[in-house]
Tab-separated table of C-alpha atoms in Angstrom:
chain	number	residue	atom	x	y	z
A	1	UNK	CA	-74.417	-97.922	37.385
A	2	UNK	CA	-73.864	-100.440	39.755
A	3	UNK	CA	-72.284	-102.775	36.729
A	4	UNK	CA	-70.187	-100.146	36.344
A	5	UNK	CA	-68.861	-99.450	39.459
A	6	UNK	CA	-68.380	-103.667	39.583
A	7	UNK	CA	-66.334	-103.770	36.651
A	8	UNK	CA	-63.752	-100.488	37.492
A	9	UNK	CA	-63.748	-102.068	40.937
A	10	UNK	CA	-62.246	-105.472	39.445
A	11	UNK	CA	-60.204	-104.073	37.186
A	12	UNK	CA	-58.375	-101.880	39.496
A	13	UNK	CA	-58.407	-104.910	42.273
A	14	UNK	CA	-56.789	-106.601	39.672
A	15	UNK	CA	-54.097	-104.469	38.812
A	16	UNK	CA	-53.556	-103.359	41.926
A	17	UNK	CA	-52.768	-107.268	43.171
A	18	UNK	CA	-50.644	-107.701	39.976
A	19	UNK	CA	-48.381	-104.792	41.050
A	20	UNK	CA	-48.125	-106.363	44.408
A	21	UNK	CA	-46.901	-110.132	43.376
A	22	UNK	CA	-44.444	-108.587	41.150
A	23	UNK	CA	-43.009	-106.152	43.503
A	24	UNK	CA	-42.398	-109.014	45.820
A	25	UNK	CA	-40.618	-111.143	43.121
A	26	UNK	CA	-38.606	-108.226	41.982
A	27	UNK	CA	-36.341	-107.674	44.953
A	28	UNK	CA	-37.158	-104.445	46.993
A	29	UNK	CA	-34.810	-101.965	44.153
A	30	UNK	CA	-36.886	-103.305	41.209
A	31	UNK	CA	-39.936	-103.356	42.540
A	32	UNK	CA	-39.724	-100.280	43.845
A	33	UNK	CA	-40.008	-99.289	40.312
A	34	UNK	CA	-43.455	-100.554	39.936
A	35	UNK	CA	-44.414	-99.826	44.034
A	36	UNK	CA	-43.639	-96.326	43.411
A	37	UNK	CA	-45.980	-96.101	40.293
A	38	UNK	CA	-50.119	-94.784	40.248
A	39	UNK	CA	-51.418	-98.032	40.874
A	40	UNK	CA	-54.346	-96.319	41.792
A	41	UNK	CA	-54.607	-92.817	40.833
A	42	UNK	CA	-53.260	-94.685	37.563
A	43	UNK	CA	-57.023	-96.445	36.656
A	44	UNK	CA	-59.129	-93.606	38.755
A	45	UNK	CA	-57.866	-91.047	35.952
A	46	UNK	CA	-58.289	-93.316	33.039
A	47	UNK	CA	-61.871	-93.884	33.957
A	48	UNK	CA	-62.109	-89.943	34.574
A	49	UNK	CA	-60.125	-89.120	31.289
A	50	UNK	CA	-62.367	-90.825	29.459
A	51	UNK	CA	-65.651	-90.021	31.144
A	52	UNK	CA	-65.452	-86.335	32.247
A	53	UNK	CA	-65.070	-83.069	30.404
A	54	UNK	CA	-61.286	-81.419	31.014
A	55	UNK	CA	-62.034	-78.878	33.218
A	56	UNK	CA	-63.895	-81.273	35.666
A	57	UNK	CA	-60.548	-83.492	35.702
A	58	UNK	CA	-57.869	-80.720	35.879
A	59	UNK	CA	-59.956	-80.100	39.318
A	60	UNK	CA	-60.067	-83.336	40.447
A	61	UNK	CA	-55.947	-83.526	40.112
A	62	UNK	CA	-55.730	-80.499	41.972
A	63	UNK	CA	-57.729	-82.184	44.626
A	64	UNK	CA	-55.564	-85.168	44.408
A	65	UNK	CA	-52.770	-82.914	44.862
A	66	UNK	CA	-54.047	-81.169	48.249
A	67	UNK	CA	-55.082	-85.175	49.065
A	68	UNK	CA	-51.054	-86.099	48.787
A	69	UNK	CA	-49.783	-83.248	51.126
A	70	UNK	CA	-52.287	-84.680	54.009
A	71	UNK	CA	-50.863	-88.448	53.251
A	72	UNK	CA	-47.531	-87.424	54.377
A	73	UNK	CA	-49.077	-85.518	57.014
A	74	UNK	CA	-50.933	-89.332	57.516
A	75	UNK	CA	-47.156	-91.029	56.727
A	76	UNK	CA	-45.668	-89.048	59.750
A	77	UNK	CA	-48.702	-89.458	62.454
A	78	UNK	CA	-48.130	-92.957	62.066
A	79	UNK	CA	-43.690	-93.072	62.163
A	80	UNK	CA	-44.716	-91.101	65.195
A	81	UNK	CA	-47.361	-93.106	66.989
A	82	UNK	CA	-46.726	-96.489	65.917
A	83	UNK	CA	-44.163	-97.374	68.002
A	84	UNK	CA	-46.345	-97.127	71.072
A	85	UNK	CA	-49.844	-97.928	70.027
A	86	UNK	CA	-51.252	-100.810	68.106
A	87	UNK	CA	-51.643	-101.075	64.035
A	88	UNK	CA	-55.423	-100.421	64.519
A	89	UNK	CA	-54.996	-97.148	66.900
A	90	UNK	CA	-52.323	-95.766	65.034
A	91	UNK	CA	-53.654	-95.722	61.901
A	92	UNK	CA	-56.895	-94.787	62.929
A	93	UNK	CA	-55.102	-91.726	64.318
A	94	UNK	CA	-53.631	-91.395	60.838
A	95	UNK	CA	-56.898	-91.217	59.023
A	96	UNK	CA	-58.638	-89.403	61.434
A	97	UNK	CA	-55.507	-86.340	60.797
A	98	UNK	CA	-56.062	-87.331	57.168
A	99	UNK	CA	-59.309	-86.446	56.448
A	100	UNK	CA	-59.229	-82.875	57.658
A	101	UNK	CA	-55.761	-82.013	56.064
A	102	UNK	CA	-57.120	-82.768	53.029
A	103	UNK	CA	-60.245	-80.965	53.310
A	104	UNK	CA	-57.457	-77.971	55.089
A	105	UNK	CA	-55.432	-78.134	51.802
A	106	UNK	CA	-58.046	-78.258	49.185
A	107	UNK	CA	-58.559	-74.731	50.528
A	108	UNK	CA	-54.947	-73.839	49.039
A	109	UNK	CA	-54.796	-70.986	46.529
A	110	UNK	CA	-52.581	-70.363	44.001
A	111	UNK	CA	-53.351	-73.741	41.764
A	112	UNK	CA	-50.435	-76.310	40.789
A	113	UNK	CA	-47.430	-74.431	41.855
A	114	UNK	CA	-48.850	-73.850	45.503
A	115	UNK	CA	-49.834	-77.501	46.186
A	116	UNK	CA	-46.489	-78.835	44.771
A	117	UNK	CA	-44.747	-76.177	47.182
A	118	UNK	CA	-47.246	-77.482	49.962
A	119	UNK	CA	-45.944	-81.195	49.198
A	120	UNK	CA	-42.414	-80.705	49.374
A	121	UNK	CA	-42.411	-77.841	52.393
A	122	UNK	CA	-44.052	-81.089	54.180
A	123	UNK	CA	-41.511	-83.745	53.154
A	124	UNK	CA	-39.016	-81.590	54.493
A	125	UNK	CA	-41.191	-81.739	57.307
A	126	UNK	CA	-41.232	-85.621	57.355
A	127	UNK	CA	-37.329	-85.915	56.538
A	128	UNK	CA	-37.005	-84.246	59.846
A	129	UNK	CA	-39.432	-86.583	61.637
A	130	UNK	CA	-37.531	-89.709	60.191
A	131	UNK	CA	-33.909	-88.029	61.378
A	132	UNK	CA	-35.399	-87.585	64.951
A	133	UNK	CA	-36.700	-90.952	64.790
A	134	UNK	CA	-33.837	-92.599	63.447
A	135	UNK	CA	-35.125	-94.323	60.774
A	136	UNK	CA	-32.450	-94.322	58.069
A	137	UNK	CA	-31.836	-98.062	58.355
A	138	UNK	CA	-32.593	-100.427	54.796
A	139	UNK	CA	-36.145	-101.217	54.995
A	140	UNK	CA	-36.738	-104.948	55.654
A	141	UNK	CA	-39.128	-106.059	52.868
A	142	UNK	CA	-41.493	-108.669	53.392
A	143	UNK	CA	-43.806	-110.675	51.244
A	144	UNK	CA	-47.438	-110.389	51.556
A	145	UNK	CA	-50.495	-113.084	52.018
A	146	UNK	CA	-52.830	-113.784	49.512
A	147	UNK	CA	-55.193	-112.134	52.207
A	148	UNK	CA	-53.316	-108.969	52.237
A	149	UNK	CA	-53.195	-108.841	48.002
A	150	UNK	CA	-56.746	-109.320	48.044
A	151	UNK	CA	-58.135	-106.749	50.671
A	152	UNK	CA	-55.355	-104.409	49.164
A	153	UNK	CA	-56.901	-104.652	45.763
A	154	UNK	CA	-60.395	-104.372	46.752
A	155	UNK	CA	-60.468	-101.462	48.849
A	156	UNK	CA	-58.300	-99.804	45.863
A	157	UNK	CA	-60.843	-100.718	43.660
A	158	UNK	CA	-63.477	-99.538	46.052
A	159	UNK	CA	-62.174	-96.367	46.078
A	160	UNK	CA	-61.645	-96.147	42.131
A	161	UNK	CA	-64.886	-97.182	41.354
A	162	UNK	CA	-66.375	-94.770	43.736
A	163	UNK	CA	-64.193	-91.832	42.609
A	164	UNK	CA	-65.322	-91.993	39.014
A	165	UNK	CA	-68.665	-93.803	39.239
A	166	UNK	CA	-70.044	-91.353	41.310
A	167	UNK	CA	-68.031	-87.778	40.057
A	168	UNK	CA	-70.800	-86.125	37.956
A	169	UNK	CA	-72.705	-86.326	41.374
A	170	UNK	CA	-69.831	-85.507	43.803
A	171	UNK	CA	-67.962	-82.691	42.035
A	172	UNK	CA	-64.138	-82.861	40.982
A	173	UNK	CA	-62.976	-81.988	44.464
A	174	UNK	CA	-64.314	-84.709	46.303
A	175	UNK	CA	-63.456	-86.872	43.630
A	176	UNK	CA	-59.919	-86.156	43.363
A	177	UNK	CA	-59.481	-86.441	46.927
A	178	UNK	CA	-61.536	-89.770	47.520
A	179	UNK	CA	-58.126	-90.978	45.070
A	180	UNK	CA	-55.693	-89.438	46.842
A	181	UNK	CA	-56.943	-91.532	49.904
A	182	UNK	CA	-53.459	-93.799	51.046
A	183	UNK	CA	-55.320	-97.265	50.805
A	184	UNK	CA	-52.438	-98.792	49.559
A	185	UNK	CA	-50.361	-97.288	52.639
A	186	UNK	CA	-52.760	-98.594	55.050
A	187	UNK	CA	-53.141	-101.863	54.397
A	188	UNK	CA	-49.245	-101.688	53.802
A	189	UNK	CA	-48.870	-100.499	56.934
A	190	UNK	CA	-51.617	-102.482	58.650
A	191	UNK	CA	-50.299	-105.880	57.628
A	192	UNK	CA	-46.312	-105.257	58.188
A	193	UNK	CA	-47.183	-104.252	61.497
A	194	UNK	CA	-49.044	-107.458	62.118
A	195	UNK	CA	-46.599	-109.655	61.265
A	196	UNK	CA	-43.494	-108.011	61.604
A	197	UNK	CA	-43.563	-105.536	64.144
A	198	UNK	CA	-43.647	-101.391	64.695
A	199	UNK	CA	-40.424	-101.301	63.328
A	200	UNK	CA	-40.780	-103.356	60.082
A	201	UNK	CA	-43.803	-100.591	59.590
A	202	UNK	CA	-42.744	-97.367	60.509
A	203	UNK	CA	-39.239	-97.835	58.343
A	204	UNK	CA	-41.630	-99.201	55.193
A	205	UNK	CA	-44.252	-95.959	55.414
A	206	UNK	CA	-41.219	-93.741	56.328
A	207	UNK	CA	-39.143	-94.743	52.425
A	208	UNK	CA	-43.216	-94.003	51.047
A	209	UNK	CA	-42.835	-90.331	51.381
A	210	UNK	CA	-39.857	-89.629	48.790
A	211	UNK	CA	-41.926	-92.691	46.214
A	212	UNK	CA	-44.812	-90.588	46.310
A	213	UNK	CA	-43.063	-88.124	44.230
A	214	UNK	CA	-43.871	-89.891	41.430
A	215	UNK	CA	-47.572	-89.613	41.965
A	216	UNK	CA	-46.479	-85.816	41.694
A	217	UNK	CA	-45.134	-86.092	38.921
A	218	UNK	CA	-48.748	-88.134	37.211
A	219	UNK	CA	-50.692	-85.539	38.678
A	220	UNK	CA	-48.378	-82.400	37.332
A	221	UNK	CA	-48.510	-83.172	33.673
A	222	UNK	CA	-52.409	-84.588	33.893
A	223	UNK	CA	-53.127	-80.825	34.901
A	224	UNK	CA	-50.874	-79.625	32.878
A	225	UNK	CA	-51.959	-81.479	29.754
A	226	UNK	CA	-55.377	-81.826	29.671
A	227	UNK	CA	-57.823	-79.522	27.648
A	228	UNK	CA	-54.520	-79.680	25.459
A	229	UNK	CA	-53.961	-82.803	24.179
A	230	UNK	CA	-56.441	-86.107	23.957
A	231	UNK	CA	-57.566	-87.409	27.043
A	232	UNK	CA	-55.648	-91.118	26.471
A	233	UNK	CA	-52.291	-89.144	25.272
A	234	UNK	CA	-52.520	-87.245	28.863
A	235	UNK	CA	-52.877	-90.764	30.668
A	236	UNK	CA	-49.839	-92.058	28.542
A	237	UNK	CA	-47.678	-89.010	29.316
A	238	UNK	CA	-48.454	-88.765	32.986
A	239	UNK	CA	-48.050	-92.547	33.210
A	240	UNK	CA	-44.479	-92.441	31.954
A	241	UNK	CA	-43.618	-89.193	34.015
A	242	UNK	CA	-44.623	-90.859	36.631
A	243	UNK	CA	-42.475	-93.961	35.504
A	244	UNK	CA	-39.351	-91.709	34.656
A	245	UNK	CA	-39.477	-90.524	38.331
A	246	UNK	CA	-39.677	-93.904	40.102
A	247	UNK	CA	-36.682	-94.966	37.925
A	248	UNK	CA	-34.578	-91.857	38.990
A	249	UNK	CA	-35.688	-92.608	42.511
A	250	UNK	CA	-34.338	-95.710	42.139
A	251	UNK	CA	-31.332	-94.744	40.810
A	252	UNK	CA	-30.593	-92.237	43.096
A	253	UNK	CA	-31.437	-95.164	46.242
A	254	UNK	CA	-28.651	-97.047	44.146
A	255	UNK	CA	-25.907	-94.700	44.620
A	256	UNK	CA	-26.411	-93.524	48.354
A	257	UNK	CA	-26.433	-97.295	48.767
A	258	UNK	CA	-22.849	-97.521	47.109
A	259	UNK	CA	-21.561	-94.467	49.119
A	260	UNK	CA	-23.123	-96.285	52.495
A	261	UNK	CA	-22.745	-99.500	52.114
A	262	UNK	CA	-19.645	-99.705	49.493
A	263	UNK	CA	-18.622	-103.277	50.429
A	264	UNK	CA	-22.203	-104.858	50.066
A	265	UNK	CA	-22.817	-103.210	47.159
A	266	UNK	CA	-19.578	-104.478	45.291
């Protein structure tokens, strides 16, 4: 087991750190293609896919689900908080409001319809929070140490390799939301504020609440598909789902920048 967990936890640290590098070489509009995209929900399902039977899985995405709606419950403690207290406090504060919103939402009835209804009745939510706050300026995007990548990628992996290593034992709800936890938001967050302020940080988790629509969008048509169609045809589909939605994020980012900013973009 623990060779298992060793080599998901790699592998996942690994893609997770490849993302990363190319995001940063990209330019913040192209790689916000690939920052958008289930860097980690993307290997914890693969692993599961292949590993667990489909009613076990369709579970665990429905946790995941529930686990999303308290990350942009986690998104807005810290826009809120950040400004005044340090990294450390404020996203303590974060996780500490994390932990029982999910367990709150995994409580949800009504299956995939009620916990995408939950999601977007709390970006609404969050849109609101950003307005009061004032924080529709461009998000400065900064480049990140080789010690950022690398703590990034391992507590992603961590949490991969824990999700699926250890599922038959922990059940498909815990499972699914150990991967929804917001690693990659944290340590996000954690760094920019570090190095470039409250400011830097609070605009860069505040643009994470409309990307995480594409992790929707993985997790809708995983439920949806599997128990229908082959376990690695469900990753594929979800996968490119998840990369149609990024892309029309994108796109959409493109043309309010136009309207906005019609000079710099010409």
């Amino acid at each position: 087991m623990l060779q298992l967990m060793l080599i998901k936890l790699l592998a996942t640290a690994g893609i997770v750190i490849l993302v990363a590098l190319s995001v940063g070489r990209m330019g913040p509009r192209l790689g916000g293609i690939l920052a958008g995209t289930p860097v980690i929900l993307g290997p914890g399902y693969f692993f599961m896919l292949r590993e667990q039977p489909a009613g076990f899985v369709q579970d665990a995405v429905l946790s995941t689900l529930h686990a999303l709606v308290a990350t942009l419950l986690f998104t807005v403690c810290f826009v809120l908080t950040a400004a005044r207290l340090s990294a450390l406090h404020s996203l303590t504060l974060a996780s500490l409001l994390w932990v029982p919103g999910a367990l709150l939402f995994t409580q949800l009835p009504g299956g995939l319809l009620a916990a995408l209804a939950a999601y977007l009745a709390v970006l609404l939510v969050a849109e609101g929070v950003n307005r009061w706050q004032r924080l529709g300026q461009p998000v400065v995007v900064a480049s990140s140490g080789w010690l950022d990548l690398l703590l990034r990628g391992l507590l992603a992996g961590a949490v991969v390799s824990l999700a699926t290593t250890l599922a038959a034992r922990s059940g498909p709800e815990l499972s699914g939301v150990i991967l929804g936890f917001p690693v990659g938001i944290l340590t996000i967050a954690w760094a920019l504020h570090e190095r470039y302020g409250a400011e830097v940080a609070r605009m860069t988790v505040s643009m994470t609440q409309r990307g995480m629509l594409s992790l929707l969008a993985f997790c809708a048509v995983s439920y949806l598909g599997v128990g229908h169609l082959p376990g690695m045809l469900v990753f594929a589909l979800s996968l490119a789902a998840s990369m149609a939605t990024s892309f029309l994020l994108f796109m959409f980012s493109l043309w309010r920048a136009r309207r906005l900013y019609p000079r710099a973009s010409a």
